[in-house]
mmCIF file of C-alpha atoms and ligand atoms in Angstrom:
data_model
loop_
_atom_site.group_PDB
_atom_site.id
_atom_site.type_symbol
_atom_site.label_atom_id
_atom_site.label_comp_id
_atom_site.label_asym_id
_atom_site.label_seq_id
_atom_site.Cartn_x
_atom_site.Cartn_y
_atom_site.Cartn_z
ATOM 1 C CA MET A 164 18.240 49.863 -43.104
ATOM 2 C CA ILE A 165 14.565 48.998 -43.622
ATOM 3 C CA VAL A 166 13.849 45.393 -44.633
ATOM 4 C CA TYR A 167 10.588 43.614 -44.652
ATOM 5 C CA ASN A 168 10.970 40.029 -43.414
ATOM 6 C CA PHE A 169 8.233 37.673 -44.569
ATOM 7 C CA SER A 170 9.635 34.584 -42.842
ATOM 8 C CA ALA A 171 7.209 32.013 -41.770
ATOM 9 C CA GLY A 172 9.083 31.519 -38.481
ATOM 10 C CA PRO A 173 11.097 32.422 -36.559
ATOM 11 C CA ALA A 174 9.585 35.594 -37.767
ATOM 12 C CA VAL A 175 9.462 39.379 -37.621
ATOM 13 C CA LEU A 176 9.006 40.794 -34.204
ATOM 14 C CA PRO A 177 7.696 44.304 -33.439
ATOM 15 C CA LYS A 178 10.593 46.873 -33.792
ATOM 16 C CA GLU A 179 9.456 48.602 -30.497
ATOM 17 C CA VAL A 180 9.761 45.295 -28.646
ATOM 18 C CA LEU A 181 13.267 44.659 -29.934
ATOM 19 C CA GLN A 182 14.247 48.164 -29.126
ATOM 20 C CA ARG A 183 12.903 47.914 -25.618
ATOM 21 C CA ALA A 184 14.686 44.507 -25.165
ATOM 22 C CA ALA A 185 17.863 46.127 -26.390
ATOM 23 C CA ALA A 186 17.602 48.989 -23.957
ATOM 24 C CA GLU A 187 16.929 46.671 -21.114
ATOM 25 C CA MET A 188 19.629 44.044 -22.216
ATOM 26 C CA LEU A 189 22.393 44.818 -19.682
ATOM 27 C CA ASP A 190 20.229 46.155 -16.810
ATOM 28 C CA TRP A 191 16.667 45.151 -16.395
ATOM 29 C CA HIS A 192 14.818 47.847 -14.427
ATOM 30 C CA GLY A 193 17.712 48.709 -12.291
ATOM 31 C CA SER A 194 18.440 45.081 -11.288
ATOM 32 C CA GLY A 195 21.836 45.365 -12.607
ATOM 33 C CA MET A 196 21.059 42.023 -14.529
ATOM 34 C CA SER A 197 20.035 40.990 -17.902
ATOM 35 C CA VAL A 198 16.805 38.940 -17.817
ATOM 36 C CA MET A 199 18.896 36.073 -19.308
ATOM 37 C CA GLU A 200 21.045 36.072 -16.056
ATOM 38 C CA MET A 201 18.202 36.062 -13.536
ATOM 39 C CA SER A 202 17.040 33.063 -11.448
ATOM 40 C CA HIS A 203 13.560 31.954 -12.606
ATOM 41 C CA ARG A 204 12.703 31.876 -8.800
ATOM 42 C CA GLY A 205 13.859 35.305 -8.066
ATOM 43 C CA PRO A 206 11.338 38.061 -7.471
ATOM 44 C CA GLU A 207 12.454 39.955 -10.693
ATOM 45 C CA PHE A 208 11.656 37.102 -13.044
ATOM 46 C CA ILE A 209 8.678 35.942 -11.111
ATOM 47 C CA SER A 210 7.216 39.480 -11.633
ATOM 48 C CA ILE A 211 8.082 39.263 -15.425
ATOM 49 C CA ALA A 212 6.306 35.773 -15.775
ATOM 50 C CA GLU A 213 3.232 36.909 -13.722
ATOM 51 C CA LYS A 214 2.770 40.001 -15.783
ATOM 52 C CA ALA A 215 3.134 37.986 -19.113
ATOM 53 C CA GLU A 216 0.540 35.607 -18.007
ATOM 54 C CA ALA A 217 -1.841 38.283 -16.754
ATOM 55 C CA ASP A 218 -1.480 40.213 -20.149
ATOM 56 C CA LEU A 219 -2.059 37.014 -22.229
ATOM 57 C CA ARG A 220 -5.165 36.391 -20.117
ATOM 58 C CA THR A 221 -6.359 39.840 -20.797
ATOM 59 C CA LEU A 222 -5.635 39.655 -24.595
ATOM 60 C CA LEU A 223 -7.421 36.433 -25.091
ATOM 61 C CA ALA A 224 -9.981 36.971 -22.265
ATOM 62 C CA ILE A 225 -8.829 33.493 -21.024
ATOM 63 C CA PRO A 226 -11.526 32.245 -18.642
ATOM 64 C CA ALA A 227 -10.584 31.543 -14.851
ATOM 65 C CA ASP A 228 -11.093 27.786 -15.316
ATOM 66 C CA TYR A 229 -8.212 27.688 -17.791
ATOM 67 C CA GLU A 230 -4.463 27.158 -16.984
ATOM 68 C CA VAL A 231 -1.835 29.064 -18.899
ATOM 69 C CA LEU A 232 1.505 27.197 -19.294
ATOM 70 C CA PHE A 233 4.814 28.478 -20.643
ATOM 71 C CA LEU A 234 6.655 25.370 -21.677
ATOM 72 C CA GLN A 235 9.347 24.065 -24.014
ATOM 73 C CA GLY A 236 9.246 21.538 -26.813
ATOM 74 C CA GLY A 237 7.371 23.521 -29.430
ATOM 75 C CA ALA A 238 4.283 22.519 -31.425
ATOM 76 C CA ILE A 239 6.004 19.390 -32.656
ATOM 77 C CA GLY A 240 6.716 18.350 -29.157
ATOM 78 C CA GLU A 241 3.045 18.901 -28.330
ATOM 79 C CA ASN A 242 1.956 16.516 -30.991
ATOM 80 C CA ALA A 243 3.295 13.809 -28.504
ATOM 81 C CA ILE A 244 2.635 15.733 -25.274
ATOM 82 C CA VAL A 245 -1.055 16.288 -26.098
ATOM 83 C CA PRO A 246 -1.982 12.607 -26.454
ATOM 84 C CA MET A 247 0.120 11.705 -23.421
ATOM 85 C CA ASN A 248 -1.934 14.295 -21.334
ATOM 86 C CA LEU A 249 -5.391 13.614 -22.603
ATOM 87 C CA LEU A 250 -5.640 9.867 -23.472
ATOM 88 C CA ALA A 251 -6.517 8.518 -20.020
ATOM 89 C CA ASP A 252 -8.487 5.503 -20.651
ATOM 90 C CA LYS A 253 -9.654 6.444 -24.120
ATOM 91 C CA LYS A 254 -8.493 4.720 -27.383
ATOM 92 C CA VAL A 255 -9.203 7.003 -30.334
ATOM 93 C CA ILE A 256 -8.369 10.472 -31.310
ATOM 94 C CA ASP A 257 -10.248 12.359 -34.067
ATOM 95 C CA PHE A 258 -8.306 14.521 -36.497
ATOM 96 C CA VAL A 259 -9.185 16.897 -39.158
ATOM 97 C CA ASN A 260 -6.452 16.842 -41.875
ATOM 98 C CA THR A 261 -5.979 20.204 -43.472
ATOM 99 C CA GLY A 262 -2.502 19.981 -44.588
ATOM 100 C CA GLU A 263 1.148 19.486 -43.670
ATOM 101 C CA TRP A 264 1.024 20.349 -39.959
ATOM 102 C CA SER A 265 -2.070 18.175 -39.481
ATOM 103 C CA LYS A 266 -0.301 15.309 -41.123
ATOM 104 C CA LYS A 267 2.559 15.658 -38.780
ATOM 105 C CA SER A 268 0.264 15.683 -35.728
ATOM 106 C CA ILE A 269 -1.511 12.656 -36.970
ATOM 107 C CA LYS A 270 1.699 10.713 -37.552
ATOM 108 C CA GLU A 271 2.927 11.368 -34.119
ATOM 109 C CA ALA A 272 -0.325 10.643 -32.427
ATOM 110 C CA LYS A 273 -0.340 7.134 -33.924
ATOM 111 C CA LYS A 274 2.383 6.240 -31.582
ATOM 112 C CA TYR A 275 0.107 6.696 -28.788
ATOM 113 C CA ALA A 276 -3.463 6.027 -29.918
ATOM 114 C CA GLN A 277 -5.734 4.833 -32.719
ATOM 115 C CA VAL A 278 -6.307 7.825 -35.147
ATOM 116 C CA ASN A 279 -9.560 8.560 -36.924
ATOM 117 C CA VAL A 280 -9.313 11.076 -39.666
ATOM 118 C CA ALA A 281 -12.780 12.587 -39.334
ATOM 119 C CA ALA A 282 -12.384 14.881 -42.404
ATOM 120 C CA SER A 283 -9.640 15.673 -44.805
ATOM 121 C CA SER A 284 -9.095 18.171 -47.602
ATOM 122 C CA GLU A 285 -6.474 16.063 -49.310
ATOM 123 C CA ASP A 286 -8.843 15.494 -52.272
ATOM 124 C CA LYS A 287 -8.167 19.102 -53.298
ATOM 125 C CA ASN A 288 -4.570 19.280 -52.364
ATOM 126 C CA PHE A 289 -5.483 20.799 -48.969
ATOM 127 C CA THR A 290 -6.918 24.051 -50.238
ATOM 128 C CA TYR A 291 -9.863 24.320 -47.995
ATOM 129 C CA VAL A 292 -11.255 23.455 -44.522
ATOM 130 C CA PRO A 293 -13.772 20.655 -44.802
ATOM 131 C CA ALA A 294 -17.155 21.875 -43.613
ATOM 132 C CA ARG A 295 -18.159 20.909 -40.107
ATOM 133 C CA GLU A 296 -21.176 18.981 -41.460
ATOM 134 C CA THR A 297 -18.858 16.469 -43.222
ATOM 135 C CA TRP A 298 -16.790 15.516 -40.262
ATOM 136 C CA LYS A 299 -17.248 11.817 -39.180
ATOM 137 C CA LEU A 300 -16.527 12.049 -35.460
ATOM 138 C CA THR A 301 -15.987 9.141 -33.179
ATOM 139 C CA LYS A 302 -18.539 8.915 -30.260
ATOM 140 C CA ASP A 303 -15.923 8.308 -27.576
ATOM 141 C CA ALA A 304 -12.867 10.042 -28.722
ATOM 142 C CA ALA A 305 -10.386 11.406 -26.300
ATOM 143 C CA TYR A 306 -10.399 14.664 -28.271
ATOM 144 C CA VAL A 307 -10.694 16.234 -31.752
ATOM 145 C CA HIS A 308 -7.516 17.843 -33.034
ATOM 146 C CA VAL A 309 -7.451 20.733 -35.664
ATOM 147 C CA CYS A 310 -4.799 22.918 -36.891
ATOM 148 C CA THR A 311 -6.656 26.257 -37.214
ATOM 149 C CA ASN A 312 -3.953 27.885 -39.342
ATOM 150 C CA GLU A 313 -1.917 25.741 -41.769
ATOM 151 C CA THR A 314 1.319 27.689 -41.939
ATOM 152 C CA ILE A 315 2.537 26.052 -45.246
ATOM 153 C CA GLY A 316 -0.715 25.709 -47.250
ATOM 154 C CA GLY A 317 -2.172 29.099 -46.014
ATOM 155 C CA VAL A 318 -5.482 27.645 -44.954
ATOM 156 C CA GLU A 319 -7.246 29.068 -41.936
ATOM 157 C CA TYR A 320 -10.320 28.327 -40.015
ATOM 158 C CA HIS A 321 -12.626 31.210 -39.949
ATOM 159 C CA PHE A 322 -15.122 29.519 -37.780
ATOM 160 C CA THR A 323 -14.939 27.647 -34.428
ATOM 161 C CA PRO A 324 -16.048 24.098 -34.880
ATOM 162 C CA ASP A 325 -18.709 22.711 -32.543
ATOM 163 C CA VAL A 326 -17.670 19.181 -31.475
ATOM 164 C CA GLY A 327 -20.122 18.784 -28.641
ATOM 165 C CA SER A 328 -18.753 17.540 -25.247
ATOM 166 C CA VAL A 329 -15.554 15.993 -26.674
ATOM 167 C CA PRO A 330 -12.573 18.479 -26.030
ATOM 168 C CA LEU A 331 -11.415 20.426 -29.072
ATOM 169 C CA VAL A 332 -7.627 20.763 -29.353
ATOM 170 C CA ALA A 333 -6.098 23.371 -31.524
ATOM 171 C CA ASP A 334 -2.549 23.863 -32.856
ATOM 172 C CA MET A 335 -2.872 27.675 -33.205
ATOM 173 C CA SER A 336 0.961 28.218 -33.606
ATOM 174 C CA SER A 337 0.777 30.573 -36.726
ATOM 175 C CA HIS A 338 -2.260 32.567 -35.983
ATOM 176 C CA ILE A 339 -2.734 32.889 -32.124
ATOM 177 C CA LEU A 340 -3.063 36.524 -31.178
ATOM 178 C CA SER A 341 -3.945 37.563 -34.689
ATOM 179 C CA ARG A 342 -7.587 37.858 -33.836
ATOM 180 C CA PRO A 343 -9.982 37.454 -30.805
ATOM 181 C CA ILE A 344 -11.101 33.901 -30.183
ATOM 182 C CA ASP A 345 -13.520 32.212 -27.810
ATOM 183 C CA VAL A 346 -11.201 30.281 -25.582
ATOM 184 C CA SER A 347 -14.187 28.545 -23.778
ATOM 185 C CA LYS A 348 -14.939 26.652 -26.899
ATOM 186 C CA TYR A 349 -11.564 24.798 -26.776
ATOM 187 C CA GLY A 350 -10.288 22.274 -24.483
ATOM 188 C CA VAL A 351 -6.630 22.842 -25.262
ATOM 189 C CA ILE A 352 -4.938 25.643 -27.456
ATOM 190 C CA TYR A 353 -1.297 25.278 -27.994
ATOM 191 C CA GLY A 354 1.404 26.981 -30.252
ATOM 192 C CA GLY A 355 5.086 27.475 -30.667
ATOM 193 C CA ALA A 356 5.990 31.179 -29.962
ATOM 194 C CA GLN A 357 8.203 31.827 -33.043
ATOM 195 C CA LYS A 358 5.398 32.812 -35.414
ATOM 196 C CA ASN A 359 3.254 35.421 -33.780
ATOM 197 C CA VAL A 360 4.476 35.672 -30.051
ATOM 198 C CA GLY A 361 8.173 35.784 -29.559
ATOM 199 C CA PRO A 362 11.352 33.817 -30.030
ATOM 200 C CA ALA A 363 11.605 30.089 -30.619
ATOM 201 C CA GLY A 364 11.966 27.917 -27.564
ATOM 202 C CA LEU A 365 8.808 28.941 -25.826
ATOM 203 C CA THR A 366 5.437 27.043 -26.228
ATOM 204 C CA LEU A 367 2.107 28.232 -24.982
ATOM 205 C CA VAL A 368 -0.347 25.766 -23.686
ATOM 206 C CA ILE A 369 -3.842 27.016 -22.570
ATOM 207 C CA VAL A 370 -5.822 24.121 -21.048
ATOM 208 C CA ARG A 371 -9.202 23.734 -19.327
ATOM 209 C CA LYS A 372 -8.563 22.744 -15.853
ATOM 210 C CA GLU A 373 -10.894 19.783 -15.801
ATOM 211 C CA LEU A 374 -8.815 18.164 -18.416
ATOM 212 C CA LEU A 375 -5.781 17.973 -16.100
ATOM 213 C CA ASP A 376 -6.533 14.524 -14.802
ATOM 214 C CA ARG A 377 -6.295 12.630 -18.034
ATOM 215 C CA ALA A 378 -2.583 12.167 -18.285
ATOM 216 C CA LEU A 379 -0.874 8.704 -19.019
ATOM 217 C CA PRO A 380 1.299 7.571 -16.292
ATOM 218 C CA ILE A 381 4.289 7.631 -18.640
ATOM 219 C CA THR A 382 3.970 11.359 -19.309
ATOM 220 C CA PRO A 383 7.376 13.093 -18.609
ATOM 221 C CA SER A 384 7.103 15.516 -15.745
ATOM 222 C CA ALA A 385 8.392 18.459 -17.765
ATOM 223 C CA PHE A 386 5.420 17.968 -20.179
ATOM 224 C CA HIS A 387 2.880 16.922 -17.579
ATOM 225 C CA TRP A 388 0.381 19.798 -17.751
ATOM 226 C CA LYS A 389 -0.969 19.088 -14.285
ATOM 227 C CA GLU A 390 2.377 19.092 -12.606
ATOM 228 C CA GLN A 391 3.486 22.153 -14.543
ATOM 229 C CA ALA A 392 0.188 23.867 -13.602
ATOM 230 C CA GLU A 393 0.901 23.133 -9.923
ATOM 231 C CA ALA A 394 4.414 24.454 -10.290
ATOM 232 C CA ASP A 395 3.424 27.713 -12.240
ATOM 233 C CA SER A 396 5.365 26.337 -15.281
ATOM 234 C CA MET A 397 8.435 26.104 -13.115
ATOM 235 C CA LEU A 398 8.769 22.511 -12.525
ATOM 236 C CA ASN A 399 11.833 22.680 -14.670
ATOM 237 C CA THR A 400 13.657 25.920 -15.761
ATOM 238 C CA PRO A 401 11.327 27.629 -18.096
ATOM 239 C CA PRO A 402 12.457 29.433 -21.331
ATOM 240 C CA THR A 403 12.894 32.731 -19.376
ATOM 241 C CA TYR A 404 14.160 35.031 -22.127
ATOM 242 C CA GLY A 405 11.357 33.851 -24.360
ATOM 243 C CA ILE A 406 8.707 34.586 -21.785
ATOM 244 C CA TYR A 407 10.212 38.045 -21.273
ATOM 245 C CA ILE A 408 9.964 38.808 -25.037
ATOM 246 C CA ALA A 409 6.529 37.306 -25.279
ATOM 247 C CA GLY A 410 5.494 39.614 -22.422
ATOM 248 C CA LEU A 411 6.828 42.631 -24.267
ATOM 249 C CA VAL A 412 4.846 41.620 -27.351
ATOM 250 C CA PHE A 413 1.679 41.299 -25.178
ATOM 251 C CA GLU A 414 2.219 44.793 -23.855
ATOM 252 C CA TRP A 415 2.710 45.948 -27.487
ATOM 253 C CA LEU A 416 -0.679 44.413 -28.487
ATOM 254 C CA LEU A 417 -2.522 45.930 -25.541
ATOM 255 C CA ALA A 418 -1.034 49.267 -26.110
ATOM 256 C CA GLN A 419 -2.689 49.433 -29.611
ATOM 257 C CA GLY A 420 -6.107 48.129 -28.562
ATOM 258 C CA GLY A 421 -5.745 44.405 -28.038
ATOM 259 C CA LEU A 422 -6.791 41.782 -30.508
ATOM 260 C CA PRO A 423 -9.824 43.540 -32.122
ATOM 261 C CA ALA A 424 -7.384 46.272 -33.111
ATOM 262 C CA ILE A 425 -4.666 44.028 -34.437
ATOM 263 C CA GLU A 426 -7.387 41.913 -36.311
ATOM 264 C CA LYS A 427 -8.470 45.022 -38.274
ATOM 265 C CA LYS A 428 -4.952 45.633 -39.314
ATOM 266 C CA ASN A 429 -4.488 41.932 -40.291
ATOM 267 C CA VAL A 430 -7.676 42.071 -42.410
ATOM 268 C CA ALA A 431 -6.575 45.107 -44.317
ATOM 269 C CA LYS A 432 -3.108 43.630 -44.852
ATOM 270 C CA ALA A 433 -4.353 40.289 -46.050
ATOM 271 C CA LYS A 434 -6.998 42.106 -48.325
ATOM 272 C CA LEU A 435 -4.271 44.157 -49.977
ATOM 273 C CA LEU A 436 -2.350 41.121 -50.967
ATOM 274 C CA TYR A 437 -5.215 38.792 -51.876
ATOM 275 C CA ASP A 438 -6.970 41.555 -53.851
ATOM 276 C CA TYR A 439 -3.792 42.004 -55.905
ATOM 277 C CA LEU A 440 -3.376 38.259 -56.361
ATOM 278 C CA ASP A 441 -6.999 37.954 -57.572
ATOM 279 C CA SER A 442 -6.686 40.841 -60.130
ATOM 280 C CA THR A 443 -4.063 39.243 -62.184
ATOM 281 C CA SER A 444 -3.385 35.836 -63.903
ATOM 282 C CA PHE A 445 0.412 36.257 -63.623
ATOM 283 C CA TYR A 446 0.260 35.036 -60.079
ATOM 284 C CA PHE A 447 -2.144 32.832 -58.206
ATOM 285 C CA ASN A 448 -3.141 31.509 -54.827
ATOM 286 C CA PRO A 449 -4.878 28.115 -54.843
ATOM 287 C CA VAL A 450 -6.829 28.412 -51.520
ATOM 288 C CA ARG A 451 -10.608 28.586 -51.325
ATOM 289 C CA LYS A 452 -11.455 32.279 -50.720
ATOM 290 C CA GLU A 453 -13.353 31.703 -47.539
ATOM 291 C CA ASP A 454 -10.597 29.665 -46.026
ATOM 292 C CA ARG A 455 -7.546 31.765 -46.853
ATOM 293 C CA SER A 456 -4.988 32.523 -44.147
ATOM 294 C CA ARG A 457 -4.537 36.154 -43.106
ATOM 295 C CA MET A 458 -1.070 35.218 -41.770
ATOM 296 C CA ASN A 459 0.453 33.036 -44.428
ATOM 297 C CA VAL A 460 -0.183 33.670 -47.954
ATOM 298 C CA PRO A 461 1.222 31.246 -50.437
ATOM 299 C CA PHE A 462 1.415 32.221 -54.045
ATOM 300 C CA ARG A 463 2.832 31.073 -57.369
ATOM 301 C CA LEU A 464 3.831 32.573 -60.566
ATOM 302 C CA ARG A 465 2.119 30.828 -63.474
ATOM 303 C CA ASP A 466 5.563 30.477 -65.045
ATOM 304 C CA GLU A 467 7.700 28.717 -62.505
ATOM 305 C CA LYS A 468 10.911 29.325 -64.422
ATOM 306 C CA LEU A 469 10.700 32.853 -63.290
ATOM 307 C CA ASP A 470 10.624 31.999 -59.368
ATOM 308 C CA GLY A 471 14.380 32.445 -59.050
ATOM 309 C CA GLU A 472 14.350 35.872 -60.788
ATOM 310 C CA PHE A 473 11.345 36.953 -58.642
ATOM 311 C CA LEU A 474 13.140 35.987 -55.444
ATOM 312 C CA LYS A 475 16.356 37.692 -56.420
ATOM 313 C CA GLY A 476 14.466 40.963 -57.331
ATOM 314 C CA ALA A 477 12.683 41.011 -54.066
ATOM 315 C CA GLU A 478 15.910 40.468 -52.002
ATOM 316 C CA ALA A 479 17.389 43.389 -53.902
ATOM 317 C CA ARG A 480 14.409 45.511 -52.600
ATOM 318 C CA GLU A 481 15.055 44.135 -49.090
ATOM 319 C CA LEU A 482 11.796 42.024 -49.282
ATOM 320 C CA LEU A 483 13.177 38.887 -47.587
ATOM 321 C CA GLN A 484 12.392 35.166 -46.995
ATOM 322 C CA LEU A 485 9.621 34.902 -49.485
ATOM 323 C CA LYS A 486 10.585 31.456 -50.716
ATOM 324 C CA GLY A 487 7.837 29.052 -50.323
ATOM 325 C CA HIS A 488 8.272 26.005 -47.933
ATOM 326 C CA ARG A 489 10.567 23.372 -49.383
ATOM 327 C CA SER A 490 7.748 20.942 -49.478
ATOM 328 C CA VAL A 491 5.606 22.882 -51.873
ATOM 329 C CA GLY A 492 7.711 25.439 -53.621
ATOM 330 C CA GLY A 493 6.521 28.669 -55.035
ATOM 331 C CA MET A 494 6.479 31.745 -52.789
ATOM 332 C CA ARG A 495 4.962 32.503 -49.339
ATOM 333 C CA ALA A 496 4.502 35.805 -47.674
ATOM 334 C CA SER A 497 3.944 35.516 -43.943
ATOM 335 C CA ILE A 498 2.421 38.694 -42.714
ATOM 336 C CA TYR A 499 2.089 38.266 -38.956
ATOM 337 C CA ASN A 500 1.072 40.928 -36.417
ATOM 338 C CA ALA A 501 4.450 42.612 -36.433
ATOM 339 C CA MET A 502 4.471 43.142 -40.287
ATOM 340 C CA PRO A 503 3.358 46.644 -40.942
ATOM 341 C CA ILE A 504 0.885 47.434 -43.828
ATOM 342 C CA GLU A 505 3.797 49.281 -45.562
ATOM 343 C CA GLY A 506 5.656 46.003 -45.864
ATOM 344 C CA VAL A 507 2.677 44.408 -47.728
ATOM 345 C CA GLN A 508 2.324 47.546 -49.839
ATOM 346 C CA ALA A 509 5.996 47.205 -50.873
ATOM 347 C CA LEU A 510 5.619 43.611 -51.737
ATOM 348 C CA VAL A 511 2.516 44.364 -53.877
ATOM 349 C CA ASP A 512 4.340 47.172 -55.495
ATOM 350 C CA TYR A 513 7.268 44.952 -56.408
ATOM 351 C CA MET A 514 4.959 42.170 -57.635
ATOM 352 C CA ARG A 515 3.277 44.583 -59.890
ATOM 353 C CA GLU A 516 6.497 45.851 -61.223
ATOM 354 C CA PHE A 517 7.735 42.324 -61.791
ATOM 355 C CA GLU A 518 4.507 41.425 -63.650
ATOM 356 C CA ARG A 519 4.950 44.565 -65.910
ATOM 357 C CA ARG A 520 8.441 43.438 -66.682
ATOM 358 C CA TYR A 521 7.884 39.774 -67.259
ATOM 359 C CA GLY A 522 4.117 39.435 -67.905
HETATM 360 C C1 PLP B 292 5.687 26.144 -37.084
HETATM 361 C C2 PLP B 292 4.612 25.360 -36.729
HETATM 362 C C3 PLP B 292 4.637 23.987 -36.041
HETATM 363 C C4 PLP B 292 6.132 23.607 -35.636
HETATM 364 O O1 PLP B 292 6.645 24.163 -34.539
HETATM 365 P P1 PLP B 292 7.938 23.770 -33.810
HETATM 366 O O2 PLP B 292 8.356 24.915 -32.948
HETATM 367 O O3 PLP B 292 8.977 23.571 -34.935
HETATM 368 O O4 PLP B 292 7.695 22.594 -33.080
HETATM 369 C C5 PLP B 292 3.640 23.349 -35.856
HETATM 370 N N1 PLP B 292 2.417 23.616 -36.182
HETATM 371 C C6 PLP B 292 2.192 24.810 -36.851
HETATM 372 C C7 PLP B 292 0.848 25.218 -37.320
HETATM 373 C C8 PLP B 292 3.253 25.558 -37.116
HETATM 374 O O5 PLP B 292 3.124 26.773 -37.732
#
């Protein structure tokens, strides 16, 4: 059965990756063990984790002065873990508020520090990224936090903000590995895996080594980046199966030409959907064109009374999980790396047909 799964996360994974995991489920490379059964300190799993890190470094061209950590806690965990690791003797954190995930980060950070909202797009219901020139940054901030892809609002940064010598921290949960980025412009990049990388339970943290001395003494060891870096992310038992699947996803990306190649596909997929949305008044997407997300495409029917009918018809065509986030309603199509263009085409075909019928 072919279904197209538009879930925002946990989300679609590449079929080839799942097939390979299935083939290796009972016996990984002649070890006689499933990856789930291996000691994280044994040579088999160590080789899996090292290959995953090396491939991630290749994909993102991560400079040598950055640590790559495979942790737990998710991006919501990082909302507390980041301040604990970076505050040191500083008092203020600068935030740019572009939507639901920024708001959650801000709320959590307030438990640890003074928060300055340097810019916000709340005035237009979070439908754009405030221009860098408008940000009112604090001089001596611990760091500047941005969410570079708002998964619920469908707003994405298509530029890397320059914040001078203050570290830039980015929640990239829902678009990491969708395009090349210049890691050296960031102090910290983090993200939960379940959008574009692998299964839930694994959290990626990429951190510039010089920032590892800024943790508050209360920082729990399992979330203490320096201690985890020194232990190769194995201070506690890491999410081993998640790391294994993420490693297969990294191999899948490298095999098709890395991030420049996947970016091309993502641009084509997003264009197909947005071009259609812009060609009709039956549906609409409220986000400013320059700031639209390539990964998460929220859209609404002009007549909300048809929402239920739309979703029912979509399910009947095996177009799954298109319901918008509970906080905003409407529809949302998440079209991560693993969504083939055929899936987006099938969605657009269905939307056209639905419009013909009810428009
Ligand atoms: C999904 C998501 C989160 C939350 O991730 P958890 O794994 O639930 O902690 C945070 N930020 C962004 C941008 C997300 O897309």
